[in-house]
Tab-separated table of C-alpha atoms and ligand atoms in Angstrom:
chain	number	residue	atom	x	y	z
A	1	MET	CA	192.552	87.182	80.131
A	2	ARG	CA	192.599	87.445	83.915
A	3	ILE	CA	195.139	89.532	85.820
A	4	CYS	CA	195.785	89.556	89.554
A	5	PHE	CA	197.412	92.566	91.213
A	6	ILE	CA	198.751	91.943	94.726
A	7	GLY	CA	199.055	94.905	97.113
A	8	ASP	CA	202.271	95.797	98.949
A	9	VAL	CA	203.825	92.591	100.309
A	10	VAL	CA	205.174	93.345	103.798
A	11	GLY	CA	208.144	91.423	105.173
A	12	ASN	CA	208.497	87.738	105.860
A	13	CYS	CA	204.830	87.326	106.803
A	14	GLY	CA	203.665	88.897	103.532
A	15	ARG	CA	205.982	86.695	101.484
A	16	ARG	CA	204.800	83.585	103.348
A	17	VAL	CA	201.168	84.479	102.576
A	18	VAL	CA	201.979	84.859	98.872
A	19	ARG	CA	203.728	81.472	98.887
A	20	ASP	CA	200.811	79.842	100.736
A	21	VAL	CA	197.880	81.445	98.948
A	22	LEU	CA	198.868	82.431	95.413
A	23	PRO	CA	199.588	79.047	93.762
A	24	GLY	CA	196.130	77.647	94.606
A	25	MET	CA	194.396	80.892	93.753
A	26	ARG	CA	196.217	81.169	90.454
A	27	GLN	CA	195.000	77.723	89.492
A	28	SER	CA	191.431	77.862	90.816
A	29	LEU	CA	190.697	81.297	89.359
A	30	ASP	CA	192.515	80.754	86.034
A	31	ILE	CA	194.805	83.731	86.526
A	32	ASP	CA	197.038	84.437	83.519
A	33	LEU	CA	199.275	87.189	84.882
A	34	VAL	CA	200.261	88.286	88.386
A	35	ILE	CA	201.624	91.739	89.199
A	36	CYS	CA	202.910	92.301	92.720
A	37	ASN	CA	203.978	95.437	94.571
A	38	ALA	CA	207.180	94.437	96.386
A	39	GLU	CA	208.373	97.738	97.883
A	40	ASN	CA	207.996	96.422	101.464
A	41	ALA	CA	208.953	92.806	100.852
A	42	ALA	CA	212.398	92.969	102.508
A	43	HIS	CA	211.737	93.214	106.259
A	44	GLY	CA	209.051	95.821	105.607
A	45	LEU	CA	211.316	98.234	103.740
A	46	GLY	CA	212.644	97.650	100.250
A	47	CYS	CA	213.257	94.633	98.085
A	48	SER	CA	216.070	92.364	96.902
A	49	GLU	CA	216.988	90.172	93.958
A	50	LYS	CA	216.574	87.078	96.144
A	51	ILE	CA	213.052	88.127	97.093
A	52	ILE	CA	212.093	88.723	93.447
A	53	THR	CA	213.201	85.154	92.727
A	54	GLU	CA	211.303	83.817	95.751
A	55	LEU	CA	208.059	85.606	94.847
A	56	GLY	CA	208.563	84.580	91.212
A	57	TYR	CA	208.547	80.925	92.264
A	58	ALA	CA	205.299	81.589	94.127
A	59	GLY	CA	203.678	82.778	90.886
A	60	CYS	CA	204.339	86.515	90.609
A	61	ASP	CA	205.309	87.607	87.092
A	62	ILE	CA	205.911	91.359	87.257
A	63	PHE	CA	206.900	93.530	90.226
A	64	THR	CA	206.219	97.181	90.984
A	65	LEU	CA	207.764	99.335	93.697
A	66	GLY	CA	207.249	102.693	95.421
A	67	ASN	CA	208.886	105.159	97.779
A	68	HIS	CA	210.726	102.259	99.473
A	69	ALA	CA	212.125	100.943	96.184
A	70	PHE	CA	215.710	101.354	97.362
A	71	SER	CA	215.326	101.299	101.152
A	72	ASN	CA	217.453	98.150	100.916
A	73	TYR	CA	220.542	99.756	99.365
A	74	ASP	CA	221.729	96.497	97.761
A	75	PHE	CA	218.763	96.708	95.392
A	76	ILE	CA	220.248	99.835	93.765
A	77	ARG	CA	222.876	97.685	92.051
A	78	GLN	CA	220.604	94.639	91.600
A	79	ILE	CA	217.568	96.191	89.899
A	80	SER	CA	219.049	96.816	86.444
A	81	SER	CA	219.501	93.116	85.756
A	82	LEU	CA	215.866	92.316	86.610
A	83	ASP	CA	213.698	92.687	83.527
A	84	ASN	CA	210.457	91.912	85.395
A	85	VAL	CA	210.758	94.806	87.880
A	86	VAL	CA	209.425	98.298	87.209
A	87	ARG	CA	210.199	101.215	89.533
A	88	PRO	CA	208.390	104.559	89.806
A	89	SER	CA	209.051	106.466	86.579
A	90	ASN	CA	208.502	110.078	87.681
A	91	VAL	CA	211.867	110.255	89.453
A	92	SER	CA	215.385	111.472	88.686
A	93	SER	CA	216.941	109.920	85.590
A	94	GLU	CA	219.778	108.852	87.916
A	95	TRP	CA	217.575	106.140	89.431
A	96	PRO	CA	218.558	102.723	88.064
A	97	GLY	CA	215.844	100.363	86.819
A	98	ARG	CA	213.021	100.420	84.315
A	99	ASP	CA	210.311	102.983	83.562
A	100	TYR	CA	208.059	100.216	82.277
A	101	CYS	CA	207.767	96.487	81.676
A	102	ILE	CA	206.049	94.811	78.747
A	103	VAL	CA	204.682	91.279	78.822
A	104	ASP	CA	203.117	89.306	75.938
A	105	ARG	CA	200.436	86.969	77.203
A	106	CYS	CA	197.203	85.428	75.891
A	107	GLY	CA	197.628	87.221	72.575
A	108	LEU	CA	197.826	90.635	74.258
A	109	ARG	CA	200.772	92.969	74.715
A	110	ILE	CA	200.586	94.554	78.133
A	111	GLY	CA	202.598	97.490	79.466
A	112	ILE	CA	203.007	98.049	83.199
A	113	ILE	CA	204.038	101.368	84.745
A	114	ASN	CA	204.530	102.621	88.292
A	115	LEU	CA	204.308	106.235	89.509
A	116	MET	CA	204.553	108.011	92.840
A	117	GLY	CA	202.264	110.721	94.108
A	118	GLN	CA	203.621	114.186	94.875
A	119	ILE	CA	201.770	114.662	98.173
A	120	ASN	CA	203.197	113.305	101.458
A	121	VAL	CA	205.085	110.376	99.974
A	122	GLY	CA	208.443	111.613	101.266
A	123	ILE	CA	210.282	111.683	97.941
A	124	SER	CA	210.090	114.656	95.664
A	125	CYS	CA	209.178	113.614	92.155
A	126	ASP	CA	207.874	114.931	88.834
A	127	SER	CA	204.193	115.149	87.920
A	128	PRO	CA	202.646	111.673	87.844
A	129	PHE	CA	200.018	113.097	85.479
A	130	ASP	CA	202.474	114.248	82.801
A	131	LYS	CA	204.650	111.157	83.149
A	132	SER	CA	201.818	108.617	83.078
A	133	GLU	CA	200.310	110.270	80.002
A	134	ALA	CA	203.665	110.308	78.190
A	135	LEU	CA	204.375	106.667	79.040
A	136	THR	CA	200.867	105.511	78.139
A	137	VAL	CA	201.174	107.165	74.719
A	138	LEU	CA	204.658	105.673	74.259
A	139	LEU	CA	203.510	102.176	75.239
A	140	LYS	CA	200.492	102.286	72.940
A	141	ASP	CA	201.961	104.086	69.916
A	142	LYS	CA	205.617	103.049	69.921
A	143	GLU	CA	205.556	99.726	71.786
A	144	HIS	CA	202.189	98.634	70.346
A	145	CYS	CA	200.722	97.650	73.696
A	146	ASP	CA	197.047	96.669	73.791
A	147	SER	CA	196.750	97.496	77.501
A	148	VAL	CA	198.507	99.737	79.991
A	149	ILE	CA	198.310	98.949	83.690
A	150	VAL	CA	199.241	101.654	86.171
A	151	ASP	CA	200.340	101.186	89.786
A	152	PHE	CA	199.878	104.629	91.363
A	153	HIS	CA	201.796	104.688	94.632
A	154	ALA	CA	200.377	107.674	96.481
A	155	GLU	CA	199.226	108.822	99.908
A	156	THR	CA	196.128	110.906	99.309
A	157	THR	CA	192.826	109.578	98.058
A	158	SER	CA	192.284	112.840	96.154
A	159	GLU	CA	195.484	112.560	94.101
A	160	LYS	CA	194.715	108.901	93.374
A	161	GLN	CA	191.149	109.580	92.237
A	162	ALA	CA	192.343	112.526	90.154
A	163	LEU	CA	194.878	110.353	88.309
A	164	GLY	CA	192.202	107.720	87.775
A	165	TYR	CA	189.965	110.245	86.006
A	166	PHE	CA	192.941	111.809	84.213
A	167	LEU	CA	193.842	108.436	82.671
A	168	ASP	CA	190.226	107.316	82.181
A	169	GLY	CA	189.967	106.112	78.591
A	170	MET	CA	193.770	106.118	78.161
A	171	ALA	CA	195.021	103.481	80.617
A	172	THR	CA	193.428	100.067	81.032
A	173	CYS	CA	193.545	100.012	84.821
A	174	VAL	CA	194.776	102.387	87.551
A	175	ILE	CA	195.517	100.609	90.818
A	176	GLY	CA	196.385	102.536	93.960
A	177	THR	CA	199.044	101.294	96.368
A	178	HIS	CA	201.060	102.676	99.342
A	179	THR	CA	198.367	103.303	101.968
A	180	HIS	CA	198.031	99.550	102.627
A	181	VAL	CA	194.306	99.664	103.524
A	182	GLN	CA	191.976	98.345	100.852
A	183	THR	CA	189.274	100.722	99.659
A	184	SER	CA	185.834	99.590	98.482
A	185	ASP	CA	185.681	101.709	95.320
A	186	ASP	CA	186.821	99.163	92.732
A	187	ARG	CA	184.918	99.948	89.533
A	188	ILE	CA	185.163	100.816	85.869
A	189	LEU	CA	185.233	104.590	85.312
A	190	PRO	CA	182.930	106.252	82.723
A	191	ASN	CA	185.416	106.042	79.822
A	192	GLY	CA	186.403	102.434	80.474
A	193	THR	CA	189.413	102.452	82.826
A	194	GLY	CA	189.406	100.088	85.798
A	195	TYR	CA	190.147	101.795	89.108
A	196	ILE	CA	190.680	101.269	92.839
A	197	THR	CA	192.051	103.887	95.234
A	198	ASP	CA	194.076	101.310	97.180
A	199	CYS	CA	194.149	97.552	96.724
A	200	GLY	CA	195.471	96.930	100.264
A	201	MET	CA	198.541	95.156	101.595
A	202	THR	CA	199.720	91.577	102.030
A	203	GLY	CA	200.998	90.675	105.478
A	204	ALA	CA	199.862	90.253	109.069
A	205	VAL	CA	196.159	90.849	109.718
A	206	ASP	CA	196.771	92.224	113.219
A	207	SER	CA	199.241	94.973	112.462
A	208	VAL	CA	199.546	98.663	111.667
A	209	LEU	CA	199.846	98.599	107.865
A	210	GLY	CA	201.766	95.329	108.161
A	211	MET	CA	204.081	96.609	110.896
A	212	ASP	CA	204.286	95.386	114.478
A	213	ILE	CA	201.605	96.961	116.708
A	214	GLU	CA	203.851	97.542	119.739
A	215	THR	CA	206.558	99.399	117.832
A	216	SER	CA	203.939	101.342	115.895
A	217	LEU	CA	202.323	102.422	119.182
A	218	ALA	CA	205.713	103.404	120.594
A	219	ARG	CA	206.305	105.680	117.630
A	220	LEU	CA	202.824	107.026	117.043
A	221	ALA	CA	201.219	107.090	120.497
A	222	TYR	CA	204.272	107.727	122.711
A	223	LYS	CA	206.585	109.488	120.204
A	224	MET	CA	209.458	107.150	121.085
A	225	PRO	CA	212.267	106.609	118.553
A	226	ARG	CA	211.745	102.948	117.652
A	227	ARG	CA	212.513	101.261	114.400
A	228	TYR	CA	209.473	99.839	112.592
A	229	GLU	CA	209.413	96.051	112.588
A	230	PRO	CA	207.168	93.940	110.355
A	231	ALA	CA	204.395	92.129	112.214
A	232	ASP	CA	203.928	88.369	112.240
A	233	GLY	CA	200.889	86.151	112.828
A	234	PRO	CA	197.997	85.027	110.636
A	235	GLY	CA	198.183	86.849	107.346
A	236	PHE	CA	196.098	87.900	104.386
A	237	MET	CA	196.673	88.846	100.794
A	238	ASN	CA	194.827	91.857	99.388
A	239	GLY	CA	194.559	92.960	95.802
A	240	VAL	CA	192.358	93.169	92.742
A	241	LEU	CA	191.432	90.763	89.984
A	242	PHE	CA	190.473	92.098	86.584
A	243	ASP	CA	189.593	90.675	83.193
A	244	LEU	CA	190.545	91.933	79.732
A	245	ASP	CA	188.770	91.132	76.486
A	246	GLY	CA	190.521	90.142	73.248
A	247	ASN	CA	191.225	93.800	72.478
A	248	GLY	CA	192.818	94.464	75.849
A	249	ARG	CA	189.844	96.403	77.237
A	250	ILE	CA	188.849	95.807	80.841
A	251	THR	CA	185.531	94.024	81.344
A	252	SER	CA	185.475	93.602	85.132
A	253	ILE	CA	187.427	94.511	88.267
A	254	LYS	CA	186.947	93.088	91.737
A	255	ARG	CA	188.929	93.549	94.929
A	256	PHE	CA	189.820	90.463	96.966
A	257	THR	CA	191.067	89.476	100.404
A	258	GLU	CA	192.457	85.967	100.805
A	259	TYR	CA	193.320	84.695	104.283
A	260	GLU	CA	196.031	82.136	104.989
B	1	FE2	FE1	203.937	100.043	100.879
B	2	FE2	FE1	204.958	103.118	99.908
């Protein structure tokens, strides 16, 4: 079974790239399941029910989020009715939405979870280590999942690598998101868990993490109060592809970059 994970889709440009690139890729590479991080899909910040439908038509099956899960406030009341969207689980129990999603495909039962890091992500949350362990055990023992896929939405490479080793042998694959720049450390860890520190973002190639260069410079170089705007222009889709055997164990993981 082949799974594609698509890194943070940013704004209109990112959604256009998914629509343009994913259907052909899904067919030519025999992809069975697509998981997509959609925390930046609505104008760079947040998500919406309409966007989940749009990206679903393009071939995305399951959606993960991050610190911008509810930056579009409308999504707070929309998320509960969407059974293919999983939000970070190590947050207040007041957050609406799901701690995990389960999908049955190709004879395997696959659980998907999403966690936020505790360092410099801007939202205070519980330990992603404790929560990911508890959910992995629950998904395997109580929900009878063959595989558990983790989207770890975190800022620091150290916290991401640490969670990768913490879950090595427990989770099937730990995929880093949030920093939007793809890292070249995709590999299978010693006890059999697939890992990448960050699978990258999907949006404009010439941008600052998918955001417009001019407004990013105004904020970062000149310290001017400007609102971030998503960039436009030729885009790319970044992510990872990985294969599972008949027992749900990962056999390969490879990062990809697909240009429009
Ligand atoms: Fe993001
Ligand atoms: Fe983020």
